[in-house]
XYZ file of C-alpha atoms in Angstrom:
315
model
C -23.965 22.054 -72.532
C -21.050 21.148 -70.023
C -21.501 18.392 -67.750
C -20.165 18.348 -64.500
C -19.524 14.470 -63.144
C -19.012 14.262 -59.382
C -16.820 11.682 -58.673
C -17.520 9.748 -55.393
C -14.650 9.163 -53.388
C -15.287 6.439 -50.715
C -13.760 6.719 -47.253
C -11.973 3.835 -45.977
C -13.965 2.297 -43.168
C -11.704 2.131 -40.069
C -11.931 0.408 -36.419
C -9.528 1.696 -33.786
C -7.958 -0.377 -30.803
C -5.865 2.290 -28.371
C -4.928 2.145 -25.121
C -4.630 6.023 -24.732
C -1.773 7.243 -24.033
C -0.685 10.454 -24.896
C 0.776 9.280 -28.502
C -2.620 7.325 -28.827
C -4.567 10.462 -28.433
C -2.802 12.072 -31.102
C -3.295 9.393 -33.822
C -6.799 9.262 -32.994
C -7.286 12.917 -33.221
C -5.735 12.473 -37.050
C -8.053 9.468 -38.158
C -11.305 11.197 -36.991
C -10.667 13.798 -39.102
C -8.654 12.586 -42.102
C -10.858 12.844 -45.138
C -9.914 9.666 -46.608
C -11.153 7.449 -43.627
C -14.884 6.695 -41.855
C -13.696 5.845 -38.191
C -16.712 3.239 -37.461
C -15.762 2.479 -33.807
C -13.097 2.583 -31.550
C -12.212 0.148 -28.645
C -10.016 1.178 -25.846
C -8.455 -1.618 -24.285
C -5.901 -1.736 -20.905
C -2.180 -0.820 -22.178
C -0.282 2.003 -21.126
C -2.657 2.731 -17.760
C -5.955 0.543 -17.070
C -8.804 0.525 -19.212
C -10.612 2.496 -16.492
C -8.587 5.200 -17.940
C -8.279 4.877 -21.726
C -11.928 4.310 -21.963
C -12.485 7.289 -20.139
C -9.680 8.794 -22.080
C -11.277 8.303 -25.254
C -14.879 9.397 -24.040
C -12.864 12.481 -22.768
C -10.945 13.479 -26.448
C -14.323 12.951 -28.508
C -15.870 15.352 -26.235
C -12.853 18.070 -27.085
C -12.852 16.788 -30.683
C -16.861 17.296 -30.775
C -16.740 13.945 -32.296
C -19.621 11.336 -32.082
C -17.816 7.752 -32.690
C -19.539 4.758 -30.967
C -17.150 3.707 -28.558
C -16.956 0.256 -27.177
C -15.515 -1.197 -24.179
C -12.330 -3.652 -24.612
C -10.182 -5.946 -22.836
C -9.124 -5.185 -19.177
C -6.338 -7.628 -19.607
C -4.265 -9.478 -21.466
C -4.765 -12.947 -22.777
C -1.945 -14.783 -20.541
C 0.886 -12.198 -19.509
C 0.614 -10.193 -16.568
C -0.786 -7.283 -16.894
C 2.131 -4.534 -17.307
C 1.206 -0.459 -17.380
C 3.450 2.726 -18.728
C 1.985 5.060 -16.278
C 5.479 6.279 -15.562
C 5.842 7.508 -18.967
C 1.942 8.748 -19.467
C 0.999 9.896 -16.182
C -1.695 8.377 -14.176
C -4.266 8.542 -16.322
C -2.499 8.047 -19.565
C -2.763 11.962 -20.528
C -0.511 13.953 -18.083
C -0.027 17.413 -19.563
C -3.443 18.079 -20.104
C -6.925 18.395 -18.456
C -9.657 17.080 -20.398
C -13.515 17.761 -19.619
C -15.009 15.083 -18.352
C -17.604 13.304 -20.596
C -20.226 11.289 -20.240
C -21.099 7.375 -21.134
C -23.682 8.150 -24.138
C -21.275 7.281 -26.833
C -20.427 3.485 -25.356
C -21.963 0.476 -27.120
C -22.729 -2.251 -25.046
C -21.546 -5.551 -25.795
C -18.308 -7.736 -26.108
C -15.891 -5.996 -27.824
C -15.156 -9.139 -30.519
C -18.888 -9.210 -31.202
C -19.481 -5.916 -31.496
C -16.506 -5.701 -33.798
C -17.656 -8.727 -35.971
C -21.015 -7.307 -36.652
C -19.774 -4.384 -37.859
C -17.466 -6.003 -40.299
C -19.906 -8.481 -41.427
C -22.125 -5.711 -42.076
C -19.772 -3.150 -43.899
C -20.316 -3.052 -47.671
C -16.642 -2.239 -47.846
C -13.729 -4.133 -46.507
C -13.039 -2.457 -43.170
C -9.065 -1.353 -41.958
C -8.273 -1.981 -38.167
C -5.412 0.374 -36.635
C -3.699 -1.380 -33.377
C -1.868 0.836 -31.671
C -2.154 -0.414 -28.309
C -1.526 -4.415 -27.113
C -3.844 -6.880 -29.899
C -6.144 -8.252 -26.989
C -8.991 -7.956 -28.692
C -8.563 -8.044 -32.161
C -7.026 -11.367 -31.557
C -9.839 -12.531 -29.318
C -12.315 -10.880 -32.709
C -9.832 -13.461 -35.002
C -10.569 -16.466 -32.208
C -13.374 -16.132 -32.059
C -15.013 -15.246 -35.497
C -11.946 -16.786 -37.753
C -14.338 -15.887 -40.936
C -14.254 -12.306 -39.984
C -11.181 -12.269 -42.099
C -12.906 -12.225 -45.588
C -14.030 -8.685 -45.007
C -11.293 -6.688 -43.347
C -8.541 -5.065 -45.395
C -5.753 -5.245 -43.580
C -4.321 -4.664 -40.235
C -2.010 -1.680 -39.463
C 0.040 -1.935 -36.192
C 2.509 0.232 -34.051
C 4.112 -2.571 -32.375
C 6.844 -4.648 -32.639
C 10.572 -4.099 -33.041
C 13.836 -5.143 -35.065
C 16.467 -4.862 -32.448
C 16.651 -3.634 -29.082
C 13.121 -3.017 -27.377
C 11.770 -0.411 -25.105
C 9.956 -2.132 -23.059
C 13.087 -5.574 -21.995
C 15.737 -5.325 -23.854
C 14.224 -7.235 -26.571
C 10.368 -6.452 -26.765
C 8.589 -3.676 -27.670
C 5.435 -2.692 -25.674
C 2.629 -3.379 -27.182
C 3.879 -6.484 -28.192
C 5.014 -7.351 -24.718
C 1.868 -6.215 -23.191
C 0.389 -9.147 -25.021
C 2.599 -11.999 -26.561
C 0.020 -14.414 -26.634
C -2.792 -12.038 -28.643
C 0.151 -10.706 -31.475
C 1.053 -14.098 -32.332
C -2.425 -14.864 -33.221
C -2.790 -11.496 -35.115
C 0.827 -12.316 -36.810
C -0.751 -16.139 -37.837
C -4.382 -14.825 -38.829
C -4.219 -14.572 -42.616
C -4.573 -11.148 -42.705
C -2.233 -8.552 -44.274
C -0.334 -7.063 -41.840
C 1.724 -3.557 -42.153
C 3.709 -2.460 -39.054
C 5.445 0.413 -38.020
C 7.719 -1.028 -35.574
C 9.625 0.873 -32.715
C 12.845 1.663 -35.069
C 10.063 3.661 -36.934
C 8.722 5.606 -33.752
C 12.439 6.312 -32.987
C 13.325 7.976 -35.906
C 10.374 9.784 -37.005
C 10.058 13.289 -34.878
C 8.771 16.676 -34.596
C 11.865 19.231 -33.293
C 11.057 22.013 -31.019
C 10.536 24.716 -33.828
C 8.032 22.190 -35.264
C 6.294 21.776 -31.863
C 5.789 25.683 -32.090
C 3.917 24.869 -35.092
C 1.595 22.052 -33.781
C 0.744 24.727 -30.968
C -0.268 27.420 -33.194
C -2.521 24.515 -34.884
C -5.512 26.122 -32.771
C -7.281 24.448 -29.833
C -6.202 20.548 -31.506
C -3.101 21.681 -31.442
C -2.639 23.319 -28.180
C -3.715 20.326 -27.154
C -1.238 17.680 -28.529
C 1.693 20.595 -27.970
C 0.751 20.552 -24.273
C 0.781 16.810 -23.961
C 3.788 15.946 -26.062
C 5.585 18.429 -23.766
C 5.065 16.323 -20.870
C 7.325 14.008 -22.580
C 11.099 14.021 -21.920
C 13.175 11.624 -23.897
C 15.904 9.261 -20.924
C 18.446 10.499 -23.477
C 17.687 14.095 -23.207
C 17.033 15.009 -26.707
C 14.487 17.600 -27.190
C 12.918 16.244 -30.251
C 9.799 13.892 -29.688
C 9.418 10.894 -31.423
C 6.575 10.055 -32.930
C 5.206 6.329 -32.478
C 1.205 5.456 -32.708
C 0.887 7.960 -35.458
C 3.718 6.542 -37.845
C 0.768 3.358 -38.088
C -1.626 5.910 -39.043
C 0.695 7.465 -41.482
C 0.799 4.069 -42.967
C -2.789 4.009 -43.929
C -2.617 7.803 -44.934
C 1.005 8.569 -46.798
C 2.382 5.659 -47.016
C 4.786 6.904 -50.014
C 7.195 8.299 -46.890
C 8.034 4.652 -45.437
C 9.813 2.137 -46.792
C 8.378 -1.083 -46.684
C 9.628 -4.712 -46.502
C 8.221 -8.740 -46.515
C 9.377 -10.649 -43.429
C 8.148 -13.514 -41.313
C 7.146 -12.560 -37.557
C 6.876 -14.485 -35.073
C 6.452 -13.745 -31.380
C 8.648 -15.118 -28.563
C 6.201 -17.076 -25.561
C 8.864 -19.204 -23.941
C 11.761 -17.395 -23.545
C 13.158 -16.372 -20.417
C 14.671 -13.531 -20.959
C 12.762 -12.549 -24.668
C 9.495 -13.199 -23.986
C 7.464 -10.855 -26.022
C 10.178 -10.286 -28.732
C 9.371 -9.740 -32.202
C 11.164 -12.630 -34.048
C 11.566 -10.646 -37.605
C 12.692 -12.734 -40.519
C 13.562 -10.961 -43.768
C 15.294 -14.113 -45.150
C 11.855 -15.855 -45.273
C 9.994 -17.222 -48.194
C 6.792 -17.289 -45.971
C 6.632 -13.413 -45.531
C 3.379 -13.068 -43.205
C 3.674 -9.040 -42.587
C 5.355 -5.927 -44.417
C 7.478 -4.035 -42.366
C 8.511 -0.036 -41.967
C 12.072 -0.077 -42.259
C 13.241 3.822 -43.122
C 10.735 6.669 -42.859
C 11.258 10.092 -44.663
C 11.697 11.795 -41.309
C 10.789 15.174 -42.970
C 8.041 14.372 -45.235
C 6.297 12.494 -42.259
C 6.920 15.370 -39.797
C 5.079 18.024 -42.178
C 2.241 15.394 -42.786
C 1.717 15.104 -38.876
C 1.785 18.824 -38.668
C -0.814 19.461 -41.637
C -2.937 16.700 -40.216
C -3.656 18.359 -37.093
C -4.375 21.159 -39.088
C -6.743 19.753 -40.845
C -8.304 17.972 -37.239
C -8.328 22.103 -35.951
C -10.579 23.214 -38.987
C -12.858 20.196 -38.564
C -13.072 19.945 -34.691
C -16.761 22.535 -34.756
């Protein structure tokens, strides 16, 4: 008699921070339904609009996603810096291009964000991965806070950063610059850090033929194809880039990115580079791996097959 063995594959537990954000919305419509990872919570924070908006943002997408992920309040703020926003770019709201149903509060979690996020790790059998893909507010306030948290998380994957010019002063990126203070905690945490910094976001894309695609991805797709056509590039080039997802794509394929050790360190007294990544490839005390060359195609056909994969499993 044949025996069939089922092999078990475990899902890689997963906490999001976002600040949604029209490029946030689409890398948190791939992790919810990737098959290799468990999305445990996610925790909009202020970033590109207030958090007014990205919470409600991210109430609003598991509602169209028919999703049920607890969902718990984050910072308003950052730790030190003023508070800086990228409505211009994102609308309002954060999600200019498309109108999504309002939904209700039932899916919050009450609680601090930190504490809420430390119990959860604690608690996880598995070592849990945390995506940042907005400013690190609060997973540097979760590191303050509860420094032993570290034993049980996996790493930390970030869009952030950048190795030369910036986008948001000529030497930061944004999410870095929307918080300083919080990434050079994250950076000088222990943890194992991958990033996918701006040069990354820059280069990867999805041309207009490809867009065509992502629209005839069903109702998900309609959906990202209608807000990544809000977006028009200063330069005029009608490809989009592709930035918050390129940290997911980390996680998922990371066999299209090339990676290298460096030292970061953030810049908190500078002038005129405050909020610049400081990236050292020279060092011998590497504290992150960096993305430095993406397969532009291979990643653009994985972000297209992922949202088909989010269409079949949105019910």
């Amino acid at each position: 008699m044949k025996v069939e063995r089922k092999i078990l594959m475990t899902k890689k537990p997963l906490i999001i921070s976002t600040d949604p954000g029209i490029d946030d919305i689409a890398a948190m419509t791939i992790s919810l339904f990737a098959k290799d990872l468990d999305v445990k919570m996610i925790v909009p924070t202020w970033g590109n609009v207030a958090l007014e908006y990205t919470l409600q943002n991210t109430l609003n997408l598991e509602k169209f996603l028919h999703t049920e992920v607890p969902v718990v309040s984050g910072a308003s703020q950052p730790l030190v810096a003023p508070k800086i926003s990228a409505a211009s770019v994102h609308g309002k709201t954060g999600v200019a291009g498309f109108d999504f149903e309002e939904a209700t509060e039932e899916l919050i979690v009450p609680g601090l964000a930190a504490t809420v996020m430390y119990n959860a790790i604690m608690d996880s059998p598995e070592k849990v991965t945390l995506l940042g893909i907005g400013p690190l507010t609060d997973y540097a306030l979760l590191l303050k806070q509860y420094p032993n948290v570290v034993e049980n998380i996996e790493e930390l994957v970030i869009m952030g950063g950048n190795i030369g010019r910036g986008n948001h002063s000529p030497l930061a990126e944004y999410n870095i610059a929307g918080d300083p203070e919080a990434a050079q905690v994250v950076f000088h945490s222990g943890l194992k850090v991958k990033v996918a910094p701006l040069e990354i976001g820059n280069k990867a894309h999805v041309t207009p033929e490809q867009m065509k695609q992502i629209k005839a991805c069903g109702a998900v797709g309609n959906m990202l194809y209608s807000l990544f056509s809000n977006i028009r590039e200063p330069d005029g080039d009608p490809r989009i880039k592709i930035f918050d997802p390129t940290a997911v794509g980390l996680i998922l394929c990371p066999e299209v990115f090339t990676m290298k050790k460096a030292n970061v360190e953030i810049e908190l007294a500078g002038r005129y580079t405050y909020g610049a990544s400081v990236i050292d490839f020279m060092s011998d005390k590497p504290n992150a791996e960096i993305a430095t060359d993406v397969d532009v195609d291979k990643f653009a056909q994985w972000f297209i097959n992922s949202i088909k994969v989010a269409d079949q499993g949105r019910i």
